mmCIF file of C-alpha atoms in Angstrom:
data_model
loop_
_atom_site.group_PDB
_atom_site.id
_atom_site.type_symbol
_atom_site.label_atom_id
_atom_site.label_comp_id
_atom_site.label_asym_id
_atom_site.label_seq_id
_atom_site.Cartn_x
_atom_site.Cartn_y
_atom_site.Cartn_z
ATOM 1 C CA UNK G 4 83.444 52.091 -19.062
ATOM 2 C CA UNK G 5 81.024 50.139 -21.118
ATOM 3 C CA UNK G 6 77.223 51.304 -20.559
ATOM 4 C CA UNK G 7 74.820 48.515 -21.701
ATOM 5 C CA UNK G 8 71.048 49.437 -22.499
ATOM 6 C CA UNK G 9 69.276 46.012 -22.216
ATOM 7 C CA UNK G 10 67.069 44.374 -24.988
ATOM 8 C CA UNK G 11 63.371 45.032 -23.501
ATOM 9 C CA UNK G 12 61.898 41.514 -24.703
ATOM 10 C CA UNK G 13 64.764 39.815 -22.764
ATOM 11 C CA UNK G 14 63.490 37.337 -20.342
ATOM 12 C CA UNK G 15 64.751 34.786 -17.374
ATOM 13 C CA UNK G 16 64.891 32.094 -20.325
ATOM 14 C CA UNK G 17 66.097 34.334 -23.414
ATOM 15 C CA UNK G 18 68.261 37.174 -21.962
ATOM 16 C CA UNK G 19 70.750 38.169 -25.090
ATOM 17 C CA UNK G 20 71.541 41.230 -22.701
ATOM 18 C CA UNK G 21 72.570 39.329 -19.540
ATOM 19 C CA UNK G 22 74.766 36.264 -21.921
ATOM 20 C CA UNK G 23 76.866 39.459 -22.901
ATOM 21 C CA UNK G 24 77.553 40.593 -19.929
ATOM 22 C CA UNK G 25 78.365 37.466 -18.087
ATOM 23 C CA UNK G 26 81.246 37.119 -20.747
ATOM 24 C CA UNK G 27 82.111 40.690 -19.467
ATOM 25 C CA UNK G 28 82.452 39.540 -15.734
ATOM 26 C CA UNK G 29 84.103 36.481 -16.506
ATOM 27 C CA UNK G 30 86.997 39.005 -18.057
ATOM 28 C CA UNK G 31 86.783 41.183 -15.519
ATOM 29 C CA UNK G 32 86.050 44.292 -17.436
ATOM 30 C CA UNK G 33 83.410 47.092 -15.857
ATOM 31 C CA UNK G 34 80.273 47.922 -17.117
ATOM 32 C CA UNK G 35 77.254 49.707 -15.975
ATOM 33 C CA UNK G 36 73.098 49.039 -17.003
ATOM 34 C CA UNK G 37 72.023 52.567 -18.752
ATOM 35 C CA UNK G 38 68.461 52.718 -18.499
ATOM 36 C CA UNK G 39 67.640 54.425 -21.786
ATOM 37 C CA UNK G 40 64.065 55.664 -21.102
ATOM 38 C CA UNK G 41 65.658 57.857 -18.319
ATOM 39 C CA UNK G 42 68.156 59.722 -20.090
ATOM 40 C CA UNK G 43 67.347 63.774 -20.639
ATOM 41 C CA UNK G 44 68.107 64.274 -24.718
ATOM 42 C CA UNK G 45 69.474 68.049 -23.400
ATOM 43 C CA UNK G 46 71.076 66.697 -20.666
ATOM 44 C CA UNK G 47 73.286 63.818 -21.331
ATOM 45 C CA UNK G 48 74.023 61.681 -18.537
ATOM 46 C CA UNK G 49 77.167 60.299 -20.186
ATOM 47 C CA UNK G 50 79.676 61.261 -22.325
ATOM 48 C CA UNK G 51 82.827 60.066 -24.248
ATOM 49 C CA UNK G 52 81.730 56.217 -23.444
ATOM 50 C CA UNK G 53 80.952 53.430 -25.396
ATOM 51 C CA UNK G 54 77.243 52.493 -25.099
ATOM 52 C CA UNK G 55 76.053 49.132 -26.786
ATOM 53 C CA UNK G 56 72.285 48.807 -27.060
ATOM 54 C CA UNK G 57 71.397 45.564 -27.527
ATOM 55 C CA UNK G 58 67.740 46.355 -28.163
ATOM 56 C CA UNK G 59 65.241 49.138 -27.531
ATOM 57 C CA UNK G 60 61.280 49.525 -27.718
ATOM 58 C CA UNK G 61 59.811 49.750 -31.570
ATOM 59 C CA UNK G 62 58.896 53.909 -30.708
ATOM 60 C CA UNK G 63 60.338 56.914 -32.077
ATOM 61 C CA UNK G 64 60.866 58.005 -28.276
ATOM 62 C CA UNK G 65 64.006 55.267 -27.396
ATOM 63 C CA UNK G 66 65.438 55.678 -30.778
ATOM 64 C CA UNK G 67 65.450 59.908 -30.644
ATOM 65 C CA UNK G 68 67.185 59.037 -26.836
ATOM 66 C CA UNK G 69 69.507 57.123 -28.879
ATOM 67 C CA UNK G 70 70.486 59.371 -31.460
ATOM 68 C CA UNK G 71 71.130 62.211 -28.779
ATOM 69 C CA UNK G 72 73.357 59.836 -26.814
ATOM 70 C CA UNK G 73 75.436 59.437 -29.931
ATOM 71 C CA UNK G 74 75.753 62.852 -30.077
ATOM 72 C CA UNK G 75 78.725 62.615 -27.057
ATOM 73 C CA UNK G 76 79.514 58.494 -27.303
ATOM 74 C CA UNK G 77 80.289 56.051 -29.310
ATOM 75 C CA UNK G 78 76.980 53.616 -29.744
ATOM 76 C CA UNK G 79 77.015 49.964 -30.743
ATOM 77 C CA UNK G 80 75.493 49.557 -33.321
ATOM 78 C CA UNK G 81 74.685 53.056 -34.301
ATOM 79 C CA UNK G 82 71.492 54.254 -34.717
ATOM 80 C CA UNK G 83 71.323 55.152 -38.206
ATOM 81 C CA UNK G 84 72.312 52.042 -38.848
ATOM 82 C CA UNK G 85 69.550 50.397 -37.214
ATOM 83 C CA UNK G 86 67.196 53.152 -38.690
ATOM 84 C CA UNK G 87 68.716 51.521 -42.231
ATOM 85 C CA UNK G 88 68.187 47.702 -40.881
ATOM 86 C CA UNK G 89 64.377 48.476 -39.791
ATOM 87 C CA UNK G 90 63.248 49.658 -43.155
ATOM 88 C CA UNK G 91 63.498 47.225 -45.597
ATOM 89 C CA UNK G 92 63.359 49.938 -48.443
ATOM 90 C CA UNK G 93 66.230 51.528 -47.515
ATOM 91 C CA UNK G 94 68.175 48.130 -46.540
ATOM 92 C CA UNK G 95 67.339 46.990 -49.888
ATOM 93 C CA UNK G 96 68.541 50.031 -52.060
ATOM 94 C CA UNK G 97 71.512 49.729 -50.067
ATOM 95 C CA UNK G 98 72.617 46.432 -50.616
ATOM 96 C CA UNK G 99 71.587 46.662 -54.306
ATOM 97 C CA UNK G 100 73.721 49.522 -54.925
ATOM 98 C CA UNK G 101 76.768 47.335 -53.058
ATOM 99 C CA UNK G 102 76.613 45.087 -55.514
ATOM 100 C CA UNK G 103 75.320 42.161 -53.052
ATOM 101 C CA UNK G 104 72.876 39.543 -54.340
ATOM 102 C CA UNK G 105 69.051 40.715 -53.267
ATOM 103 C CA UNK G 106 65.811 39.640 -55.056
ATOM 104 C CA UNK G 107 64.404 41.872 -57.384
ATOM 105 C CA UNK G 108 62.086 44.461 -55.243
ATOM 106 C CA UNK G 109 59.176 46.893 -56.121
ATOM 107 C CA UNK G 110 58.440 49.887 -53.683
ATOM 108 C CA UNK G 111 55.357 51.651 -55.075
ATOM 109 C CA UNK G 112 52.127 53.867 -54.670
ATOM 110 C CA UNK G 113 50.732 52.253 -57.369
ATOM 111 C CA UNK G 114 48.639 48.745 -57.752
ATOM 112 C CA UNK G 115 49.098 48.998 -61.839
ATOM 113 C CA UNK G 116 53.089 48.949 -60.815
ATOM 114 C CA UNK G 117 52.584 46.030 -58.374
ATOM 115 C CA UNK G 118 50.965 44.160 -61.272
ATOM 116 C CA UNK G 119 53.311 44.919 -63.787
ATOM 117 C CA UNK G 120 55.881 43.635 -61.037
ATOM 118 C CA UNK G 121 53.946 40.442 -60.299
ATOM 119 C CA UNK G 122 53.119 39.785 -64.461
ATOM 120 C CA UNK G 123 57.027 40.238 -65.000
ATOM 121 C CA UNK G 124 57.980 37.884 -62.213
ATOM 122 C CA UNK G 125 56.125 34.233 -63.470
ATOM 123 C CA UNK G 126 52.485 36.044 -61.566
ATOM 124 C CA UNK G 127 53.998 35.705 -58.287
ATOM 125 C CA UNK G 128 55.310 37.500 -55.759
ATOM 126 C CA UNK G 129 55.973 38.307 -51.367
ATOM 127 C CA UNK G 130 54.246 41.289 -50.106
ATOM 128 C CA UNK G 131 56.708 42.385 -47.014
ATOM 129 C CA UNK G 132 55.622 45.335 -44.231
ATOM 130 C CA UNK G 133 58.491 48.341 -44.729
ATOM 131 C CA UNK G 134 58.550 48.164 -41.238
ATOM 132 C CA UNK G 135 58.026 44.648 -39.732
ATOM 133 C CA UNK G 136 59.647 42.252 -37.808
ATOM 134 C CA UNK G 137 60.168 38.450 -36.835
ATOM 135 C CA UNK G 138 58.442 37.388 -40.240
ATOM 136 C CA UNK G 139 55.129 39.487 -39.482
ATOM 137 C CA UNK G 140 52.502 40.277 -42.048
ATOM 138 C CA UNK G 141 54.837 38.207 -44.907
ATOM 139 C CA UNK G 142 52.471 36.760 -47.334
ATOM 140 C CA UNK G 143 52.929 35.195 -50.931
ATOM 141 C CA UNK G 144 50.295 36.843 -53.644
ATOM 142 C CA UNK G 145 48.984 36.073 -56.933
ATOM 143 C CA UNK G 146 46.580 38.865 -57.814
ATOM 144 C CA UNK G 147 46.908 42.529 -56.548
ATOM 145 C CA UNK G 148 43.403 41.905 -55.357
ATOM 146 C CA UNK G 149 45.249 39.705 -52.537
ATOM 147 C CA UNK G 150 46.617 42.824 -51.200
ATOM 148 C CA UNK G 151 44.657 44.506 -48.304
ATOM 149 C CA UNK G 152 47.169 46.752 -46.743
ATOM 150 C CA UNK G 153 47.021 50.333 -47.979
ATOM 151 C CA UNK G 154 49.983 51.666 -50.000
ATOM 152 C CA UNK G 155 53.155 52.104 -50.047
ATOM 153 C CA UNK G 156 53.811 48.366 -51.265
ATOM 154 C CA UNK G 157 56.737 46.785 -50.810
ATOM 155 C CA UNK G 158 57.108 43.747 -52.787
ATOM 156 C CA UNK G 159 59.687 41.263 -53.707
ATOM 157 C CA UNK G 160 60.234 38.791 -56.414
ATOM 158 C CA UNK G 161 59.189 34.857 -54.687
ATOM 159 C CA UNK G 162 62.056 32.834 -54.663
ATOM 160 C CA UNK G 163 61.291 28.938 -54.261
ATOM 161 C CA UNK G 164 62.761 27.570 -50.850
ATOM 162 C CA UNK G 165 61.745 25.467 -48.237
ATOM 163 C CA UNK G 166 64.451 26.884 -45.579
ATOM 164 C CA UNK G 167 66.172 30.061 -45.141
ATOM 165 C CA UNK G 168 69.628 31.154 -42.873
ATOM 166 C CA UNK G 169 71.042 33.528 -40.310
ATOM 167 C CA UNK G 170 73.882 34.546 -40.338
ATOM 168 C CA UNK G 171 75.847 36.613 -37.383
ATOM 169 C CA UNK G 172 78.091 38.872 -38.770
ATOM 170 C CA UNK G 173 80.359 40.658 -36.369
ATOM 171 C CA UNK G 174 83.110 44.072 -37.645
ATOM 172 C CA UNK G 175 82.130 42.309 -41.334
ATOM 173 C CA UNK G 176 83.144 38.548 -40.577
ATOM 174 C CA UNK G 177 80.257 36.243 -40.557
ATOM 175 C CA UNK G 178 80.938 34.146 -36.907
ATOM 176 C CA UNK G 179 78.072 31.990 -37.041
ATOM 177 C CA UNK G 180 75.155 30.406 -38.878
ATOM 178 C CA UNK G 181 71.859 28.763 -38.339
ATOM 179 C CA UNK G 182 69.549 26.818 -40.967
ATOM 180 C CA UNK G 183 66.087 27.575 -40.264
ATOM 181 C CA UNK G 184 63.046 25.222 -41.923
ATOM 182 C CA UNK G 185 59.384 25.448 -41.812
ATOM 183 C CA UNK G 186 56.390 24.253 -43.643
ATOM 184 C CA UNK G 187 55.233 27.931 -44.694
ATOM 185 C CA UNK G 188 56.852 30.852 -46.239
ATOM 186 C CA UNK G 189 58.854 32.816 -43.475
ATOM 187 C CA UNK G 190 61.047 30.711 -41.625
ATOM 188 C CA UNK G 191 61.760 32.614 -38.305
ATOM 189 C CA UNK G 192 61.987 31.218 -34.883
ATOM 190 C CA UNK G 193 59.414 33.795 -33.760
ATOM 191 C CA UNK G 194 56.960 32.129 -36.648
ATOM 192 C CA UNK G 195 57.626 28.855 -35.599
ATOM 193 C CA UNK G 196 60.753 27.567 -38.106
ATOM 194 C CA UNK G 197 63.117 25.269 -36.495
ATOM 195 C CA UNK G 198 66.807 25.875 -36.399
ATOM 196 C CA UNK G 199 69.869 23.965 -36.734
ATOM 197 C CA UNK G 200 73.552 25.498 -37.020
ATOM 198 C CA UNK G 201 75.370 24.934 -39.256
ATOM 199 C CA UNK G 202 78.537 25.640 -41.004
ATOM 200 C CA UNK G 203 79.593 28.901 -43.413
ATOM 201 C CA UNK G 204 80.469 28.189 -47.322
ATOM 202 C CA UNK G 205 82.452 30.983 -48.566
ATOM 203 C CA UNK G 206 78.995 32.195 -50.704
ATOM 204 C CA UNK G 207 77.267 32.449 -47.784
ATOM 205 C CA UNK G 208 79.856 34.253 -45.881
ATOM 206 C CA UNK G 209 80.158 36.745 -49.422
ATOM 207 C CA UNK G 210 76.577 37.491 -49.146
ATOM 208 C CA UNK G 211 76.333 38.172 -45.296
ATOM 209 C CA UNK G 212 79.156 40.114 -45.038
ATOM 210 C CA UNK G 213 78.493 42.016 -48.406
ATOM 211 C CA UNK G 214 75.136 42.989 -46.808
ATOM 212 C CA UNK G 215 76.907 44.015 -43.802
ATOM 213 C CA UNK G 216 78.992 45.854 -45.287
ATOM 214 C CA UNK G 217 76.278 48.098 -47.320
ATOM 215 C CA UNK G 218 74.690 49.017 -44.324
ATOM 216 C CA UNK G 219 77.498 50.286 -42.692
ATOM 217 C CA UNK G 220 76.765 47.949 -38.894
ATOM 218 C CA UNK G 221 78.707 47.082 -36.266
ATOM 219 C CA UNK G 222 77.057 43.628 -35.910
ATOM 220 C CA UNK G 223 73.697 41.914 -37.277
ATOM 221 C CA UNK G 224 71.848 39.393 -38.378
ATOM 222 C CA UNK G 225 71.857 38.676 -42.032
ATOM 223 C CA UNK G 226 68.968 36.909 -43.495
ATOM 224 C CA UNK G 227 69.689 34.427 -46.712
ATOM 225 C CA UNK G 228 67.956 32.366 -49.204
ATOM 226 C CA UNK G 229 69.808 30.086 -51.542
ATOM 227 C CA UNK G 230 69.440 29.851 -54.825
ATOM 228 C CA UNK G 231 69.279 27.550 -57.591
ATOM 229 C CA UNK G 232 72.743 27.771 -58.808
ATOM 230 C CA UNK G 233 74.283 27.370 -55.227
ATOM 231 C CA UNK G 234 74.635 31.110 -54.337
ATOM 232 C CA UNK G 235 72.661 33.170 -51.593
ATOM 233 C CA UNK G 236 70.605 36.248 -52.144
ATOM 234 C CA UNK G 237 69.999 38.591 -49.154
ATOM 235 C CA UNK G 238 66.496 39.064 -47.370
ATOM 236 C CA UNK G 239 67.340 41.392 -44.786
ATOM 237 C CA UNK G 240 69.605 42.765 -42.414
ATOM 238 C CA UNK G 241 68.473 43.053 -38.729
ATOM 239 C CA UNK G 242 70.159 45.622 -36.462
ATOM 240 C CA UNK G 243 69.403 43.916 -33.175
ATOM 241 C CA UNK G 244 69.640 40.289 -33.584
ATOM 242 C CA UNK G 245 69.176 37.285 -31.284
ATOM 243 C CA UNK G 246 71.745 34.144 -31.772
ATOM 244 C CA UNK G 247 68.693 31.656 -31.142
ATOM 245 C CA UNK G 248 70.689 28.106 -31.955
ATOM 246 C CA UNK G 249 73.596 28.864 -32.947
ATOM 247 C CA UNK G 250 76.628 27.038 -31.648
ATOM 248 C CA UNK G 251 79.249 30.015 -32.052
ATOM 249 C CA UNK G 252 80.162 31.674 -29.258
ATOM 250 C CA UNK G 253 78.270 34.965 -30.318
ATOM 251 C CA UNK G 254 78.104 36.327 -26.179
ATOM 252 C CA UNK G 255 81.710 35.633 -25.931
ATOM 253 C CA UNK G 256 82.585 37.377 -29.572
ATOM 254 C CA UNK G 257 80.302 40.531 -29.009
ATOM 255 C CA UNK G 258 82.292 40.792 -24.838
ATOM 256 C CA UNK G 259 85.444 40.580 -27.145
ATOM 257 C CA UNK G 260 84.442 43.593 -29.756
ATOM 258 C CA UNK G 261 82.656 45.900 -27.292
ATOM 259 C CA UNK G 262 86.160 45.701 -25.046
ATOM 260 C CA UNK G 263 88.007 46.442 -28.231
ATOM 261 C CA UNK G 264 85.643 49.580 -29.068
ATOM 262 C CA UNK G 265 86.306 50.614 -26.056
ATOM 263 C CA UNK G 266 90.072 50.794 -25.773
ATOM 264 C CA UNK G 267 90.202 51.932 -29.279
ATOM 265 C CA UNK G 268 87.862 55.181 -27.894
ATOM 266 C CA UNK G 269 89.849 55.840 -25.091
ATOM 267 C CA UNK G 270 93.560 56.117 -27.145
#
């Protein structure tokens, strides 16, 4: 049987959780809710299942609770790999040594390095969180002065856009695509970027699924900016994504790989 741990910021309006598993009914296939803040790390109350967690709380409690239940089950997606997708450091050296497109990056102690960074990159650059979310704390500098945060510093070379793109990738096969536009630097929903779907050019399926690939997920959402020269250089990778806009069936797809897990578990 499926066990589903629910995304905690679902609501009546915005329930990725509850879109999955009507797809589930409508097939017919069984599943059971798996409250994950109940479960005893020494005393698992599962075992040989497949356990998809759509989302859990930003603490080190839910994801340790994770980890253990992986321990006996098979967890979508796992939780190293969203461990990768919620530092950017380690998403970024991964995708670099893949080979996939990704601006140039500086992860440092060091102000003198940032500066050396910014003075090499046309003066400048995007100051990113290691460990943020939904476009939080994102802001474009000129001067280290600019920076108030105390180190490490995780910078990135600016690229000029005015939109960005998400792209759902599902067992490394980009499924769907949104456009997202705003009049300021980070383009999320959550930030208040608008967004359209729209269709997948073979470059932007490369780069998603490249990214994917690095990291070594089951499913996310790959973050894109184009470039110049008509190509797409990879952002981020997020290990518990929402579909907001898109037109692809993403509920349906994800039903359709979590029964295939499954099976392929129990042969």
């Amino acid at each position: 049987m499926i066990h589903i741990i629910p995304k905690p910021t679902d609501t009546p309006t915005d329930n990725s959780t509850g879109m999955v598993q009507a797809e589930l009914k409508r097939r017919g296939v069984p599943f059971i809710n798996l409250d994950l803040a109940s479960v005893d790390p020494f005393d698992l109350p599962v075992s040989g299942e497949t356990i998809w967690a759509c989302g859990i709380k930003q603490d080190g409690v839910q994801f340790e609770l994770l980890k253990a239940l992986e321990l006996e089950n098979h967890v979508i997606n796992s939780p190293e790999a969203i461990a990768i997708c919620a530092s950017k450091v380690t998403t970024t050296a991964k995708i670099i040594r893949s080979g996939a497109p990704s601006p140039a990056t500086c992860f440092t102690n060091s102000k003198e390095k940032v500066q050396k960074f910014l003075d090499a990159h046309g003066g400048k650059a995007v100051y990113k969180p290691v460990y943020g979310y939904d476009g939080n704390g994102i802001y474009l500098f000129t001067s280290v002065d600019e920076i108030k945060e105390e180190p490490p510093y995780y910078v990135q070379e600016y690229v000029k856009n005015d939109r960005d793109y998400r792209i759902f990738v599902i067992d490394n096969t980009a499924v769907g695509a949104i456009k997202r536009e705003s009049a300021h630097l980070t383009h999320n929903i959550h930030q208040g970027g608008c967004g359209q779907a729209v269709e997948i050019p073979t470059e932007m399926a490369d780069a998603a699924e490249g990214a994917a690939r690095a990291v070594g997920i089951d499913y996310c959402g790959v973050d894109l900016l184009p470039l110049e020269d008509g190509g797409y250089t990879v952002l981020e990778v997020n290990g518990t994504p929402n579909w907001h806009c898109m037109t692809a069936p993403i509920p349906k797809l994800l039903a359709d790989y979590l029964i295939r897990q499954d099976k392929e578990g129990r042969k």
